[in-house]
PDB file of C-alpha atoms in Angstrom:
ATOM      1  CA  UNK A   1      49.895 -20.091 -48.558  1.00 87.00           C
ATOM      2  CA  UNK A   2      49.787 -18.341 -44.939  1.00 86.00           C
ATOM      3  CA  UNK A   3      47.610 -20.543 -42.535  1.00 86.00           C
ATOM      4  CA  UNK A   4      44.564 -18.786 -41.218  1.00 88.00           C
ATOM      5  CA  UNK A   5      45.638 -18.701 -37.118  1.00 88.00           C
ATOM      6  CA  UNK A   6      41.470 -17.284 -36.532  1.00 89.00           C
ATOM      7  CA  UNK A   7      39.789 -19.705 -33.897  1.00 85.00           C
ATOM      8  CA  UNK A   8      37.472 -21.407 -36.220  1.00 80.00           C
ATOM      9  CA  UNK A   9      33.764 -20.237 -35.571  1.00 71.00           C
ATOM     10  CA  UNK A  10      31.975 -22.864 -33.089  1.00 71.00           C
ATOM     11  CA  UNK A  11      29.029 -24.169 -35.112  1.00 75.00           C
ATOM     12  CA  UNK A  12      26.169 -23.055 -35.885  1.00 74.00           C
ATOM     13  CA  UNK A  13      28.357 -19.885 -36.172  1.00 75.00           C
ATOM     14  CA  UNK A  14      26.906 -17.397 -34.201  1.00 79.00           C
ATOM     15  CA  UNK A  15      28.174 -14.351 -36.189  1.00 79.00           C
ATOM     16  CA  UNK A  16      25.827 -15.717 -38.652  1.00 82.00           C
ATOM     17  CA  UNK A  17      22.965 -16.548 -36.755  1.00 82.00           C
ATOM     18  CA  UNK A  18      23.275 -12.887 -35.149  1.00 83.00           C
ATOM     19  CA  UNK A  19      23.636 -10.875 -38.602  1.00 85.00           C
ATOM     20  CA  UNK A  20      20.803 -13.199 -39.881  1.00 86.00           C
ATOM     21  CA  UNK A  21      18.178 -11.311 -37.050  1.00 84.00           C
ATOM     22  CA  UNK A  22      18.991  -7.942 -38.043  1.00 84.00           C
ATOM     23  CA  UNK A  23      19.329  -8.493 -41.797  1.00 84.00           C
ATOM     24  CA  UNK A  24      17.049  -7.033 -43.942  1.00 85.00           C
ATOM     25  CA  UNK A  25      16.706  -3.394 -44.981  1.00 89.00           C
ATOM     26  CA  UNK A  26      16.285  -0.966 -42.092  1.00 95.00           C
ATOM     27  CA  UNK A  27      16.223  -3.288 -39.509  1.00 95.00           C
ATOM     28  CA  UNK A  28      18.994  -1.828 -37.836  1.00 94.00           C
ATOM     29  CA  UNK A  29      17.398   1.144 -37.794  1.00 95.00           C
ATOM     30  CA  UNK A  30      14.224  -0.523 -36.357  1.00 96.00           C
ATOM     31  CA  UNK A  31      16.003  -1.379 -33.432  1.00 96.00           C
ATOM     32  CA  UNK A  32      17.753   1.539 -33.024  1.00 96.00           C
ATOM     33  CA  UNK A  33      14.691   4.134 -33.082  1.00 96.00           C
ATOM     34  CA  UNK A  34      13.406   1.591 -30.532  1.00 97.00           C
ATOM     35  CA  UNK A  35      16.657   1.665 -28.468  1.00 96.00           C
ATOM     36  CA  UNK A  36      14.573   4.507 -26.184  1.00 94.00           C
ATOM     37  CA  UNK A  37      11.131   2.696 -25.614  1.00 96.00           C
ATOM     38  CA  UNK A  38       8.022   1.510 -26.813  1.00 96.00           C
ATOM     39  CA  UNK A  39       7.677   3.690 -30.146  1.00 97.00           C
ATOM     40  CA  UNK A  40       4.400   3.157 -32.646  1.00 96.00           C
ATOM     41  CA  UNK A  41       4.184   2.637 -36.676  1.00 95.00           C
ATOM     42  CA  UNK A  42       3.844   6.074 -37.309  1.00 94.00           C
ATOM     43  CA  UNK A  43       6.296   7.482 -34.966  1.00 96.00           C
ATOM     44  CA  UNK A  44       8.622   4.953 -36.245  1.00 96.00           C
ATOM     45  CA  UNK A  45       7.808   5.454 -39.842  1.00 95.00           C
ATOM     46  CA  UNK A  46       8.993   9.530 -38.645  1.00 96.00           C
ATOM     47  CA  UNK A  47      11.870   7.795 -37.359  1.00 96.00           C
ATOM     48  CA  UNK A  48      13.029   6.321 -40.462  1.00 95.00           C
ATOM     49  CA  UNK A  49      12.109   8.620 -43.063  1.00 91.00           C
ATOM     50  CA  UNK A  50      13.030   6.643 -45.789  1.00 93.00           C
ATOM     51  CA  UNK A  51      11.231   3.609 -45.178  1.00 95.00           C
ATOM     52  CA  UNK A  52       7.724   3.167 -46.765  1.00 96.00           C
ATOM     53  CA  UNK A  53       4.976   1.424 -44.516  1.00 96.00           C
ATOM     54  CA  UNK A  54       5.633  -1.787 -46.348  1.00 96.00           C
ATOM     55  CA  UNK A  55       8.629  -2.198 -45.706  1.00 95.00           C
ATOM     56  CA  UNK A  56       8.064  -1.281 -42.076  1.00 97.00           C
ATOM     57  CA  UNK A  57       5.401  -3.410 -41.521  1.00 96.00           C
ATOM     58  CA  UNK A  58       7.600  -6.570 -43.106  1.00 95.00           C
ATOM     59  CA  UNK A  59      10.614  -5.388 -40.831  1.00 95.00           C
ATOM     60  CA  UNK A  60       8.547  -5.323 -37.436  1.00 97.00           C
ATOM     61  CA  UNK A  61       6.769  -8.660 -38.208  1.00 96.00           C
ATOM     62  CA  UNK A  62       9.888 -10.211 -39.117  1.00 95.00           C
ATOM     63  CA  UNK A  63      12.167  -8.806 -36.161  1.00 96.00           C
ATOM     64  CA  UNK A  64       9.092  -9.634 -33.407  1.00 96.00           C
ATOM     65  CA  UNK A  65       9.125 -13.695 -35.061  1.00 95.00           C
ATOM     66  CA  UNK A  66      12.679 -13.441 -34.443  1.00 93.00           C
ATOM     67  CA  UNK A  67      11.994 -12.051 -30.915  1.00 95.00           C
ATOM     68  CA  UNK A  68      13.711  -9.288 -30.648  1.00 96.00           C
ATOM     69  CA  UNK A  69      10.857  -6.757 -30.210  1.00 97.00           C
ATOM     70  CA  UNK A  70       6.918  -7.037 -28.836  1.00 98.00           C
ATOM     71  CA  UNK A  71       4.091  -5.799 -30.347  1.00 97.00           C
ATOM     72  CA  UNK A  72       1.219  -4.162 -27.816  1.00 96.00           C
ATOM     73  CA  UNK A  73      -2.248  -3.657 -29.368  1.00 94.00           C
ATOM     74  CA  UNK A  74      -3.544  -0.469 -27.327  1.00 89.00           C
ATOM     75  CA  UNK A  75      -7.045  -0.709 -26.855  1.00 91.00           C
ATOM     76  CA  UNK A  76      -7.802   2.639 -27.290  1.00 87.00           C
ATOM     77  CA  UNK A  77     -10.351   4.467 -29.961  1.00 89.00           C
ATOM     78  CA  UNK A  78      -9.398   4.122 -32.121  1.00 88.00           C
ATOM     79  CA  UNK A  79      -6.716   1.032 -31.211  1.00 88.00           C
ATOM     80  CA  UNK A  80      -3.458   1.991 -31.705  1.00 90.00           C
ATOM     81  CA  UNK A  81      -0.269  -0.444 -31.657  1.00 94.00           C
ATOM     82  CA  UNK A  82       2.984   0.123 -29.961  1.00 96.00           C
ATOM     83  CA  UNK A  83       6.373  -1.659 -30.492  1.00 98.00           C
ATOM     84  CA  UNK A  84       9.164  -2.288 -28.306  1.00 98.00           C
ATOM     85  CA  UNK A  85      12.324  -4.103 -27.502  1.00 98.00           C
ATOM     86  CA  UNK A  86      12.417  -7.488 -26.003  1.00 98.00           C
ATOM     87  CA  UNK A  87      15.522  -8.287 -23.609  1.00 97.00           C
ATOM     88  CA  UNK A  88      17.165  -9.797 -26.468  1.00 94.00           C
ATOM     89  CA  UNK A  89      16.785  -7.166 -28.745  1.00 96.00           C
ATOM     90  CA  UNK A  90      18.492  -4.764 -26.350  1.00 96.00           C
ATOM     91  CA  UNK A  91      21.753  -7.334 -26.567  1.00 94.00           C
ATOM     92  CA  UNK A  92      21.819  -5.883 -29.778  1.00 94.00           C
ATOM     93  CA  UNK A  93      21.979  -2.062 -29.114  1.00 95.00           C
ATOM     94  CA  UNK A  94      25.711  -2.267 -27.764  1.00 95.00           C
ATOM     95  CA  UNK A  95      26.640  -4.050 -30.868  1.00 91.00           C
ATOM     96  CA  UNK A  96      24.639  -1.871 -33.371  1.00 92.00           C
ATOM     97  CA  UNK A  97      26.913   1.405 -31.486  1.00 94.00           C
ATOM     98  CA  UNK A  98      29.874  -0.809 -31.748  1.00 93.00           C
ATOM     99  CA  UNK A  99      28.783  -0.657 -36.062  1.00 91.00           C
ATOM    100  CA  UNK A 100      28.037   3.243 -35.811  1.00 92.00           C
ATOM    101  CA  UNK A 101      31.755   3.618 -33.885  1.00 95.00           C
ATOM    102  CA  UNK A 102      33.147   2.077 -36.925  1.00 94.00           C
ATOM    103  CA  UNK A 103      31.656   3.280 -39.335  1.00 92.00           C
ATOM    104  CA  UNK A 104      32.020   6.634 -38.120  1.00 93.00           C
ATOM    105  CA  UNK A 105      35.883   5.915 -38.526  1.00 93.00           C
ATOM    106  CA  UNK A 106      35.307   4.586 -41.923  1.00 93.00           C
ATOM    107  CA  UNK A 107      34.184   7.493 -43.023  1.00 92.00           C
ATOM    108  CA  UNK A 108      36.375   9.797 -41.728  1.00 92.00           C
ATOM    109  CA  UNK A 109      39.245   7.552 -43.503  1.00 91.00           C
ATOM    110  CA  UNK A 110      37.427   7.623 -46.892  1.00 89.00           C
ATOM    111  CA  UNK A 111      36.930  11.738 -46.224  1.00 88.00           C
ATOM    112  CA  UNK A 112      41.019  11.804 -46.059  1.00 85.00           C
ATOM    113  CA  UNK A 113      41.794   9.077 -49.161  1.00 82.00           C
ATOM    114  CA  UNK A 114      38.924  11.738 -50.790  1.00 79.00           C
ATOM    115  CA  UNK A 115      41.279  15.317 -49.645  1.00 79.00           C
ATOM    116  CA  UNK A 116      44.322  13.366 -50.678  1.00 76.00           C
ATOM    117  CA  UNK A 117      42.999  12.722 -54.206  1.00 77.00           C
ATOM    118  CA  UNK A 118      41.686  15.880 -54.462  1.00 73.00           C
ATOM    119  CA  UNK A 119      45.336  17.497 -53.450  1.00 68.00           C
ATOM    120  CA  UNK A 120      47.588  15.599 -56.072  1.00 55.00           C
ATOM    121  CA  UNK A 121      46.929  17.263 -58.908  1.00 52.00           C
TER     122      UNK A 121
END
């Protein structure tokens, strides 16, 4: 057996604790519709077309305990509620392109394997 010559990971290990914060579904693409500025439920729920207002709702409670993003209740008539990106939560846009750069690559390789498959008959 081949020993593994990867630094071990200092403890806690921080790749864990930072794919822990934006785990969940859509929360990636929380952050990322928020990348731009403050942005509220419903222009986020147009954002993410997907997502149902449950979901949502979970994601933006769960990423603002986590800190990454604020919540501002307007008060306007009727109130309204805006979200936005905390300074931490912007670490993570450079990262989440860094995911989107890949997988853009990934996909473009699996497009190929696909054509090749689809040529050896």
């Amino acid at each position: 057996m081949r020993h593994n010559r990867s630094p071990n990971p200092p403890q806690p290990c921080m790749l864990t604790e930072c794919m822990s914060i934006i785990a969940g579904a859509w929360a990636p693409n929380v952050i990322w519709s928020l990348r731009a500025g403050p942005r509220r439920f419903s222009e986020l729920r147009s954002d993410i077309p997907p997502i149902s207002a449950k979901v949502l709702s979970t994601r933006l409670s769960e990423l603002e305990k986590r800190g990454i993003l604020l919540r501002h209740v307007r008060r306007t008539s009727p109130p309204s509620t805006e979200y936005e990106l905390t300074p931490l939560g912007e670490e993570l846009i450079p990262a989440l392109d860094g995911i989107v750069q890949v997988g853009h690559r990934l996909k473009q390789l699996q497009s190929a394997d696909t054509d090749l498959a689809g040529t050896s008959t």
